[in-house]
XYZ file of N, CA, C and O in Angstrom:
732
model
N 14.569 -7.047 8.038
C 13.221 -6.916 7.524
C 12.239 -7.185 8.669
O 12.369 -8.156 9.401
N 11.238 -6.325 8.811
C 10.244 -6.469 9.872
C 9.282 -7.597 9.528
O 8.938 -7.822 8.365
N 8.858 -8.291 10.562
C 7.911 -9.380 10.319
C 6.504 -8.819 10.164
O 6.194 -7.731 10.648
N 5.661 -9.564 9.476
C 4.280 -9.154 9.268
C 3.536 -9.176 10.597
O 3.802 -10.014 11.452
N 2.616 -8.228 10.788
C 1.870 -8.222 12.044
C 1.005 -9.473 12.167
O 0.418 -9.930 11.191
N 0.963 -10.021 13.350
C 0.144 -11.204 13.599
C -1.181 -10.765 14.192
O -1.245 -9.796 14.936
N -2.193 -11.513 13.876
C -3.519 -11.220 14.413
C -3.848 -12.234 15.491
O -3.685 -13.435 15.290
N -4.329 -11.744 16.604
C -4.660 -12.620 17.717
C -5.913 -13.438 17.409
O -6.676 -13.131 16.489
N -6.117 -14.446 18.212
C -7.318 -15.266 18.080
C -8.565 -14.424 18.283
O -9.561 -14.597 17.579
N -8.519 -13.493 19.222
C -9.704 -12.670 19.475
C -10.028 -11.770 18.281
O -11.202 -11.567 17.956
N -9.006 -11.264 17.596
C -9.246 -10.461 16.396
C -9.844 -11.350 15.302
O -10.815 -10.971 14.632
N -9.291 -12.533 15.129
C -9.817 -13.452 14.109
C -11.256 -13.877 14.420
O -12.083 -13.970 13.507
N -11.556 -14.101 15.688
C -12.928 -14.456 16.063
C -13.884 -13.291 15.842
O -15.040 -13.489 15.439
N -13.406 -12.088 16.078
C -14.236 -10.912 15.811
C -14.496 -10.788 14.311
O -15.626 -10.525 13.892
N -13.464 -11.005 13.499
C -13.635 -11.012 12.034
C -14.647 -12.082 11.624
O -15.497 -11.851 10.759
N -14.557 -13.245 12.266
C -15.475 -14.338 11.936
C -16.911 -13.968 12.286
O -17.836 -14.230 11.495
N -17.118 -13.359 13.440
C -18.478 -12.970 13.838
C -19.054 -11.940 12.873
O -20.214 -12.060 12.437
N -18.247 -10.955 12.511
C -18.702 -9.953 11.542
C -18.953 -10.617 10.190
O -19.942 -10.336 9.511
N -18.062 -11.529 9.801
C -18.206 -12.226 8.525
C -19.464 -13.067 8.451
O -20.132 -13.103 7.414
N -19.810 -13.736 9.535
C -21.029 -14.562 9.541
C -22.263 -13.669 9.384
O -23.148 -13.947 8.570
N -22.317 -12.599 10.163
C -23.484 -11.705 10.090
C -23.608 -11.051 8.715
O -24.694 -11.039 8.121
N -22.504 -10.531 8.199
C -22.568 -9.861 6.904
C -22.671 -10.855 5.755
O -23.222 -10.530 4.703
N -22.172 -12.069 5.960
C -22.328 -13.110 4.946
C -23.790 -13.498 4.764
O -24.246 -13.717 3.642
N -24.520 -13.550 5.869
C -25.962 -13.839 5.783
C -26.665 -12.710 5.026
O -27.544 -12.966 4.184
N -26.260 -11.478 5.294
C -26.839 -10.333 4.584
C -26.468 -10.375 3.102
O -27.304 -10.105 2.231
N -25.232 -10.752 2.796
C -24.796 -10.873 1.400
C -25.572 -11.957 0.668
O -25.902 -11.800 -0.509
N -25.857 -13.050 1.355
C -26.651 -14.118 0.741
C -28.047 -13.605 0.414
O -28.587 -13.901 -0.659
N -28.619 -12.825 1.329
C -29.930 -12.230 1.071
C -29.896 -11.283 -0.114
O -30.784 -11.299 -0.974
N -28.840 -10.468 -0.173
C -28.690 -9.553 -1.304
C -28.518 -10.333 -2.603
O -29.072 -9.959 -3.641
N -27.752 -11.432 -2.535
C -27.579 -12.264 -3.719
C -28.888 -12.879 -4.182
O -29.164 -12.968 -5.377
N -29.703 -13.274 -3.218
C -30.987 -13.889 -3.551
C -31.946 -12.906 -4.223
O -32.714 -13.288 -5.102
N -31.884 -11.636 -3.816
C -32.799 -10.664 -4.425
C -32.195 -9.939 -5.625
O -32.908 -9.241 -6.331
N -30.899 -10.113 -5.860
C -30.265 -9.375 -6.958
C -30.841 -9.751 -8.319
O -31.007 -8.881 -9.173
N -31.138 -11.019 -8.519
C -31.734 -11.444 -9.795
C -33.086 -10.799 -10.041
O -33.298 -10.163 -11.090
N -34.019 -10.946 -9.100
C -35.318 -10.286 -9.290
C -35.213 -8.759 -9.414
O -35.927 -8.154 -10.215
N -34.327 -8.137 -8.639
C -34.167 -6.680 -8.730
C -33.631 -6.312 -10.109
O -34.124 -5.375 -10.745
N -32.629 -7.065 -10.590
C -32.066 -6.788 -11.920
C -33.108 -6.945 -13.015
O -33.091 -6.197 -13.996
N -34.010 -7.908 -12.846
C -35.042 -8.138 -13.861
C -36.174 -7.117 -13.776
O -36.633 -6.603 -14.795
N -36.622 -6.827 -12.561
C -37.785 -5.964 -12.390
C -37.439 -4.472 -12.379
O -38.127 -3.665 -12.995
N -36.394 -4.108 -11.638
C -36.009 -2.701 -11.497
C -34.481 -2.608 -11.593
O -33.804 -2.335 -10.593
N -33.926 -2.849 -12.774
C -32.464 -2.931 -12.897
C -31.725 -1.680 -12.435
O -30.575 -1.764 -12.015
N -32.382 -0.565 -12.452
C -31.727 0.683 -12.059
C -31.296 0.660 -10.588
O -30.380 1.356 -10.187
N -31.926 -0.195 -9.768
C -31.621 -0.277 -8.336
C -30.543 -1.296 -7.989
O -30.196 -1.455 -6.819
N -30.007 -1.971 -8.981
C -29.041 -3.036 -8.727
C -27.810 -2.552 -7.956
O -27.285 -3.246 -7.101
N -27.359 -1.349 -8.228
C -26.188 -0.796 -7.539
C -26.409 -0.646 -6.039
O -25.488 -0.830 -5.248
N -27.643 -0.334 -5.649
C -27.949 -0.227 -4.215
C -27.854 -1.589 -3.544
O -27.356 -1.705 -2.428
N -28.336 -2.627 -4.234
C -28.281 -3.982 -3.685
C -26.831 -4.457 -3.615
O -26.389 -4.990 -2.597
N -26.090 -4.252 -4.662
C -24.704 -4.716 -4.719
C -23.811 -3.991 -3.708
O -22.828 -4.547 -3.225
N -24.193 -2.781 -3.348
C -23.409 -2.003 -2.394
C -23.269 -2.646 -1.030
O -22.332 -2.345 -0.286
N -24.164 -3.563 -0.680
C -24.110 -4.233 0.625
C -22.801 -4.988 0.825
O -22.373 -5.207 1.956
N -22.148 -5.337 -0.258
C -20.923 -6.127 -0.169
C -19.735 -5.369 0.424
O -18.704 -5.972 0.690
N -19.872 -4.071 0.676
C -18.783 -3.338 1.333
C -18.816 -3.521 2.855
O -17.826 -3.248 3.541
N -19.951 -3.968 3.389
C -20.128 -4.033 4.844
C -19.077 -4.820 5.621
O -18.593 -4.323 6.649
N -18.702 -6.029 5.216
C -17.752 -6.782 6.048
C -16.468 -6.013 6.344
O -16.049 -5.910 7.503
N -15.874 -5.448 5.317
C -14.617 -4.729 5.496
C -14.770 -3.431 6.258
O -13.925 -3.075 7.080
N -15.857 -2.714 5.998
C -16.075 -1.441 6.686
C -16.243 -1.673 8.184
O -15.601 -1.007 9.001
N -17.093 -2.624 8.549
C -17.323 -2.885 9.968
C -16.030 -3.356 10.634
O -15.657 -2.869 11.706
N -15.333 -4.287 9.997
C -14.099 -4.827 10.583
C -13.036 -3.745 10.741
O -12.396 -3.651 11.792
N -12.843 -2.923 9.716
C -11.817 -1.887 9.813
C -12.198 -0.796 10.803
O -11.354 -0.314 11.552
N -13.450 -0.407 10.827
C -13.885 0.623 11.776
C -13.743 0.132 13.205
O -13.326 0.867 14.085
N -14.068 -1.115 13.437
C -14.010 -1.664 14.791
C -12.581 -1.995 15.225
O -12.132 -1.582 16.289
N -11.859 -2.727 14.390
C -10.561 -3.283 14.796
C -9.367 -2.416 14.428
O -8.323 -2.494 15.078
N -9.480 -1.664 13.328
C -8.420 -0.766 12.882
C -7.056 -1.448 12.822
O -6.079 -0.989 13.403
N -7.044 -2.547 12.074
C -5.819 -3.335 11.925
C -5.685 -3.776 10.454
O -6.660 -3.906 9.737
N -4.451 -4.061 10.033
C -4.253 -4.599 8.682
C -4.916 -5.972 8.538
O -5.006 -6.727 9.501
N -5.361 -6.254 7.357
C -5.888 -7.538 6.915
C -7.291 -7.869 7.399
O -7.884 -8.838 6.939
N -7.852 -7.113 8.324
C -9.164 -7.501 8.857
C -10.271 -7.374 7.814
O -11.222 -8.162 7.826
N -10.156 -6.429 6.892
C -11.179 -6.303 5.848
C -11.175 -7.533 4.947
O -12.223 -8.131 4.689
N -10.005 -7.920 4.486
C -9.907 -9.059 3.573
C -10.339 -10.356 4.253
O -11.105 -11.143 3.683
N -9.889 -10.572 5.475
C -10.265 -11.786 6.207
C -11.778 -11.838 6.416
O -12.423 -12.867 6.177
N -12.352 -10.717 6.833
C -13.790 -10.680 7.101
C -14.586 -10.870 5.816
O -15.602 -11.570 5.805
N -14.124 -10.275 4.735
C -14.793 -10.464 3.435
C -14.781 -11.935 3.018
O -15.786 -12.460 2.526
N -13.654 -12.589 3.186
C -13.567 -13.999 2.788
C -14.482 -14.879 3.634
O -15.139 -15.793 3.109
N -14.570 -14.600 4.918
C -15.485 -15.363 5.777
C -16.930 -15.106 5.357
O -17.731 -16.036 5.247
N -17.257 -13.841 5.095
C -18.616 -13.507 4.640
C -18.939 -14.223 3.330
O -20.055 -14.725 3.142
N -17.959 -14.292 2.430
C -18.175 -14.977 1.148
C -18.436 -16.466 1.353
O -19.294 -17.056 0.685
N -17.719 -17.083 2.269
C -17.935 -18.510 2.549
C -19.312 -18.756 3.158
O -19.986 -19.731 2.815
N -19.745 -17.853 4.038
C -21.087 -17.983 4.637
C -22.160 -17.819 3.561
O -23.090 -18.618 3.477
N -22.028 -16.786 2.728
C -22.995 -16.571 1.657
C -23.005 -17.751 0.689
O -24.066 -18.167 0.208
N -21.834 -18.315 0.428
C -21.728 -19.468 -0.477
C -22.394 -20.708 0.102
O -22.882 -21.558 -0.645
N -22.411 -20.818 1.422
C -23.103 -21.955 2.046
C -24.604 -21.867 1.802
O -25.276 -22.884 1.685
N -25.109 -20.633 1.698
C -26.540 -20.434 1.441
C -26.840 -20.588 -0.049
O -27.840 -21.196 -0.426
N -25.988 -20.018 -0.882
C -26.156 -20.074 -2.336
C -24.886 -20.651 -2.968
O -24.067 -19.928 -3.531
N -24.691 -21.988 -2.883
C -23.428 -22.603 -3.320
C -23.088 -22.391 -4.792
O -21.911 -22.372 -5.146
N -24.080 -22.199 -5.634
C -23.793 -21.985 -7.056
C -23.048 -20.681 -7.301
O -22.411 -20.518 -8.333
N -23.109 -19.760 -6.355
C -22.495 -18.447 -6.538
C -21.175 -18.313 -5.797
O -20.698 -17.202 -5.572
N -20.546 -19.414 -5.438
C -19.301 -19.341 -4.677
C -18.236 -18.522 -5.414
O -17.522 -17.730 -4.807
N -18.142 -18.676 -6.700
C -17.165 -17.907 -7.476
C -17.439 -16.414 -7.416
O -16.510 -15.610 -7.256
N -18.713 -16.045 -7.541
C -19.079 -14.625 -7.461
C -18.766 -14.055 -6.084
O -18.230 -12.962 -5.953
N -19.158 -14.800 -5.055
C -18.940 -14.307 -3.697
C -17.452 -14.189 -3.371
O -17.020 -13.189 -2.805
N -16.685 -15.202 -3.718
C -15.243 -15.147 -3.431
C -14.553 -14.065 -4.262
O -13.689 -13.337 -3.753
N -14.928 -13.947 -5.515
C -14.352 -12.905 -6.369
C -14.674 -11.507 -5.860
O -13.794 -10.635 -5.802
N -15.916 -11.308 -5.484
C -16.330 -10.013 -4.930
C -15.601 -9.729 -3.620
O -15.141 -8.608 -3.376
N -15.478 -10.759 -2.769
C -14.776 -10.593 -1.489
C -13.319 -10.211 -1.711
O -12.804 -9.300 -1.054
N -12.660 -10.884 -2.621
C -11.260 -10.576 -2.904
C -11.106 -9.173 -3.490
O -10.213 -8.421 -3.094
N -11.988 -8.818 -4.411
C -11.903 -7.507 -5.049
C -12.153 -6.384 -4.043
O -11.324 -5.484 -3.867
N -13.289 -6.437 -3.359
C -13.636 -5.351 -2.442
C -12.706 -5.347 -1.231
O -12.247 -4.288 -0.803
N -12.403 -6.519 -0.689
C -11.490 -6.593 0.447
C -10.114 -6.043 0.102
O -9.510 -5.301 0.878
N -9.617 -6.385 -1.084
C -8.306 -5.889 -1.511
C -8.332 -4.376 -1.718
O -7.377 -3.676 -1.347
N -9.406 -3.852 -2.292
C -9.510 -2.401 -2.475
C -9.543 -1.692 -1.123
O -8.853 -0.683 -0.924
N -10.337 -2.218 -0.191
C -10.408 -1.597 1.132
C -9.070 -1.679 1.860
O -8.643 -0.712 2.493
N -8.406 -2.813 1.770
C -7.081 -2.954 2.397
C -6.075 -2.016 1.733
O -5.248 -1.398 2.412
N -6.135 -1.920 0.416
C -5.197 -1.066 -0.302
C -5.338 0.396 0.080
O -4.335 1.099 0.286
N -6.555 0.851 0.202
C -6.775 2.251 0.577
C -6.341 2.485 2.025
O -5.730 3.509 2.341
N -6.600 1.524 2.901
C -6.128 1.653 4.288
C -4.603 1.618 4.342
O -3.983 2.343 5.125
N -3.995 0.797 3.497
C -2.533 0.687 3.480
C -1.880 1.984 3.004
O -0.770 2.305 3.433
N -2.561 2.724 2.131
C -2.011 4.006 1.682
C -1.794 4.945 2.863
O -0.870 5.759 2.846
N -2.628 4.832 3.883
C -2.457 5.620 5.100
C -1.687 4.868 6.167
O -1.710 5.253 7.338
N -1.029 3.795 5.743
C -0.231 2.936 6.628
C -1.028 2.426 7.825
O -0.499 2.258 8.916
N -2.309 2.221 7.595
C -3.209 1.707 8.631
C -3.201 2.601 9.873
O -3.400 2.136 10.981
N -3.011 3.907 9.655
C -3.011 4.851 10.777
C -4.135 5.871 10.651
O -4.395 6.610 11.585
N -4.769 5.952 9.518
C -5.813 6.946 9.272
C -7.153 6.239 9.202
O -7.383 5.470 8.273
N -8.016 6.517 10.143
C -9.306 5.838 10.206
C -10.472 6.814 10.230
O -11.564 6.481 10.667
N -10.258 8.015 9.712
C -11.355 8.977 9.646
C -12.419 8.480 8.659
O -12.133 7.734 7.734
N -13.636 8.957 8.864
C -14.760 8.515 8.023
C -14.524 8.787 6.542
O -14.919 7.982 5.693
N -13.881 9.910 6.215
C -13.700 10.250 4.810
C -12.928 9.163 4.068
O -13.178 8.925 2.894
N -11.996 8.494 4.753
C -11.219 7.450 4.105
C -12.117 6.286 3.693
O -11.969 5.715 2.624
N -13.076 5.965 4.536
C -14.015 4.886 4.215
C -14.889 5.273 3.024
O -15.204 4.429 2.180
N -15.282 6.545 2.960
C -16.126 6.985 1.852
C -15.348 7.057 0.536
O -15.899 6.757 -0.528
N -14.078 7.413 0.602
C -13.231 7.351 -0.598
C -13.158 5.901 -1.074
O -13.293 5.622 -2.276
N -12.983 4.992 -0.144
C -12.948 3.567 -0.471
C -14.254 3.139 -1.132
O -14.254 2.396 -2.121
N -15.386 3.618 -0.608
C -16.696 3.265 -1.175
C -16.828 3.759 -2.612
O -17.353 3.048 -3.480
N -16.353 4.963 -2.861
C -16.421 5.509 -4.222
C -15.547 4.686 -5.165
O -15.986 4.339 -6.273
N -14.355 4.350 -4.742
C -13.461 3.525 -5.575
C -14.112 2.175 -5.863
O -14.138 1.720 -7.017
N -14.667 1.541 -4.840
C -15.346 0.250 -5.029
C -16.495 0.408 -6.020
O -16.654 -0.398 -6.941
N -17.307 1.452 -5.841
C -18.436 1.677 -6.747
C -18.014 1.830 -8.187
O -18.605 1.225 -9.095
N -16.966 2.599 -8.424
C -16.481 2.812 -9.796
C -15.911 1.523 -10.378
O -16.214 1.153 -11.516
N -15.094 0.822 -9.594
C -14.462 -0.409 -10.077
C -15.507 -1.470 -10.424
O -15.344 -2.219 -11.389
N -16.576 -1.519 -9.671
C -17.634 -2.501 -9.956
C -18.546 -2.019 -11.082
O -18.992 -2.806 -11.912
N -18.812 -0.721 -11.136
C -19.740 -0.181 -12.130
C -19.243 -0.346 -13.561
O -20.038 -0.625 -14.462
N -17.952 -0.192 -13.766
C -17.430 -0.223 -15.141
C -17.673 -1.575 -15.819
O -18.267 -1.616 -16.903
N -17.279 -2.707 -15.222
C -17.563 -3.962 -15.922
C -19.056 -4.281 -16.012
O -19.514 -4.871 -16.989
N -19.807 -3.858 -15.001
C -21.246 -4.130 -15.041
C -21.916 -3.302 -16.126
O -22.913 -3.726 -16.708
N -21.375 -2.150 -16.436
C -21.893 -1.331 -17.539
C -21.980 -2.172 -18.806
O -22.983 -2.173 -19.504
N -20.900 -2.912 -19.057
C -20.859 -3.718 -20.270
C -21.655 -5.011 -20.118
O -22.358 -5.427 -21.032
N -21.558 -5.643 -18.972
C -22.264 -6.914 -18.752
C -23.777 -6.732 -18.792
O -24.495 -7.595 -19.300
N -24.257 -5.621 -18.264
C -25.704 -5.377 -18.218
C -26.186 -4.571 -19.410
O -27.370 -4.263 -19.507
N -25.275 -4.237 -20.327
C -25.609 -3.441 -21.510
C -26.408 -2.198 -21.124
O -27.511 -1.962 -21.594
N -25.830 -1.401 -20.249
C -26.495 -0.208 -19.732
C -26.748 0.812 -20.830
O -27.662 1.628 -20.722
N -26.007 0.749 -21.911
C -26.208 1.702 -23.008
C -27.597 1.567 -23.638
O -28.037 2.473 -24.340
N -28.312 0.489 -23.354
C -29.666 0.309 -23.893
C -30.680 1.211 -23.194
O -31.777 1.447 -23.692
N -30.318 1.722 -21.993
C -31.204 2.618 -21.257
C -31.149 4.015 -21.858
O -30.145 4.392 -22.483
N -32.197 4.807 -21.644
C -32.094 6.218 -22.042
C -30.980 6.893 -21.224
O -30.571 6.375 -20.177
N -30.525 8.033 -21.680
C -29.399 8.715 -21.030
C -29.635 8.927 -19.537
O -28.755 8.667 -18.723
N -30.835 9.367 -19.165
C -31.112 9.588 -17.741
C -30.985 8.278 -16.966
O -30.488 8.262 -15.845
N -31.415 7.166 -17.556
C -31.323 5.859 -16.905
C -29.878 5.414 -16.735
O -29.513 4.827 -15.717
N -29.048 5.702 -17.750
C -27.628 5.365 -17.657
C -26.962 6.143 -16.521
O -26.180 5.581 -15.747
N -27.290 7.416 -16.407
C -26.705 8.265 -15.367
C -27.139 7.790 -13.988
O -26.309 7.622 -13.087
N -28.435 7.538 -13.817
C -28.945 7.088 -12.517
C -28.384 5.712 -12.178
O -27.968 5.458 -11.039
N -28.347 4.816 -13.166
C -27.814 3.468 -12.941
C -26.390 3.544 -12.407
O -26.053 2.911 -11.402
N -25.547 4.317 -13.064
C -24.152 4.423 -12.655
C -24.023 5.170 -11.322
O -23.203 4.803 -10.484
N -24.825 6.198 -11.126
C -24.773 6.956 -9.867
C -25.128 6.060 -8.681
O -24.514 6.161 -7.613
N -26.076 5.152 -8.873
C -26.470 4.273 -7.772
C -25.401 3.231 -7.455
O -25.377 2.686 -6.353
N -24.505 2.961 -8.395
C -23.366 2.094 -8.090
C -22.364 2.799 -7.192
O -21.561 2.151 -6.527
N -22.417 4.118 -7.167
C -21.578 4.895 -6.245
C -22.347 5.129 -4.939
O -21.806 4.959 -3.849
N -23.604 5.492 -5.054
C -24.437 5.777 -3.872
C -24.621 4.524 -3.017
O -24.591 4.605 -1.788
N -24.787 3.354 -3.650
C -24.984 2.110 -2.900
C -23.835 1.831 -1.932
O -24.065 1.710 -0.723
N -22.595 1.757 -2.408
C -21.484 1.539 -1.484
C -21.335 2.665 -0.446
O -20.973 2.404 0.698
N -21.633 3.903 -0.838
C -21.538 5.011 0.123
C -22.576 4.833 1.227
O -22.266 4.969 2.416
N -23.804 4.514 0.852
C -24.869 4.332 1.850
C -24.558 3.155 2.778
O -24.698 3.267 4.006
N -24.118 2.033 2.202
C -23.790 0.869 3.024
C -22.543 1.114 3.869
O -22.408 0.569 4.970
N -21.642 1.961 3.388
C -20.479 2.340 4.197
C -20.928 3.127 5.417
O -20.421 2.907 6.529
N -21.880 4.023 5.234
C -22.407 4.787 6.372
C -23.034 3.838 7.398
O -22.817 3.996 8.610
N -23.764 2.841 6.918
C -24.355 1.837 7.816
C -23.241 1.072 8.536
O -23.295 0.880 9.753
N -22.230 0.641 7.796
C -21.123 -0.107 8.379
C -20.349 0.693 9.406
O -19.945 0.165 10.451
N -20.135 1.981 9.128
C -19.444 2.836 10.096
C -20.259 2.976 11.381
O -19.696 2.956 12.481
N -21.569 3.102 11.233
C -22.433 3.208 12.412
C -22.388 1.920 13.234
O -22.292 1.968 14.471
N -22.432 0.781 12.563
C -22.363 -0.504 13.268
C -21.007 -0.663 13.945
O -20.927 -1.041 15.118
N -19.928 -0.378 13.222
C -18.588 -0.495 13.783
C -18.388 0.425 14.983
O -17.822 0.027 16.003
N -18.879 1.663 14.871
C -18.754 2.610 15.986
C -19.571 2.144 17.190
O -19.115 2.255 18.334
N -20.749 1.599 16.938
C -21.581 1.096 18.043
C -20.891 -0.088 18.730
O -20.879 -0.166 19.966
N -20.304 -0.974 17.951
C -19.574 -2.102 18.536
C -18.360 -1.624 19.326
O -18.049 -2.159 20.393
N -17.696 -0.602 18.812
C -16.535 -0.043 19.500
C -16.965 0.544 20.854
O -16.282 0.362 21.861
N -18.117 1.233 20.879
C -18.614 1.807 22.137
C -18.949 0.733 23.165
O -18.862 0.970 24.357
N -19.334 -0.464 22.706
C -19.650 -1.539 23.639
C -18.403 -2.173 24.239
O -18.498 -2.955 25.165
N -17.245 -1.854 23.669
C -16.001 -2.406 24.191
C -15.493 -3.623 23.453
O -14.516 -4.238 23.865
N -16.113 -3.978 22.348
C -15.679 -5.157 21.587
C -14.233 -4.996 21.139
O -13.450 -5.942 21.216
N -13.848 -3.814 20.701
C -12.480 -3.614 20.210
C -11.452 -3.773 21.328
O -10.342 -4.248 21.080
N -11.799 -3.392 22.532
C -10.847 -3.533 23.645
C -10.569 -5.006 23.953
O -9.479 -5.369 24.358
N -11.576 -5.831 23.730
C -11.378 -7.260 24.024
C -10.706 -7.992 22.867
O -10.329 -9.142 23.000
N -10.546 -7.326 21.733
C -9.883 -7.918 20.569
C -8.448 -7.433 20.515
O -8.127 -6.460 19.868
N -7.594 -8.119 21.228
C -6.177 -7.727 21.319
C -5.405 -8.215 20.095
O -5.776 -9.184 19.469
N -4.268 -7.566 19.849
C -3.384 -7.992 18.760
C -2.841 -9.347 18.964
O -2.656 -10.070 19.694
């Protein structure tokens, strides 16, 4: 039986740096999610979509197994330090989205890193998150057009933030960060 791949200290430190930066962004998104849900609930999916960033940036930059999940967990801990009452939400979201991103990467045996794979992951994340929120937020109370837009933005949000994450990851890769992050 083959042993599990080990991650070097430099890869873990890179995950930590991405996790700290995206964790601060997640804390900001968490802070505005309540007011957005109350004032303009239809936009909540765009705000929630920011939670795909840790895994997208880590996978685009490092292209290794487990980096999405590790980076998500670090981001969740950073966000929880800012908003400690939401530690359960942040950790649950990190585990869910990180596991989905890892699972989709694992389907390609961690060898396929084309942009389309990240966008498929974003759509899956959007759908998986949208379904329970449909019931929790009682979206059926909106008119039909509002229900459609609300759900569509749960898909568009992760897709848009994935595009941002891919751009950040590619820019970091061009700077040589990935070369210094050895296995």
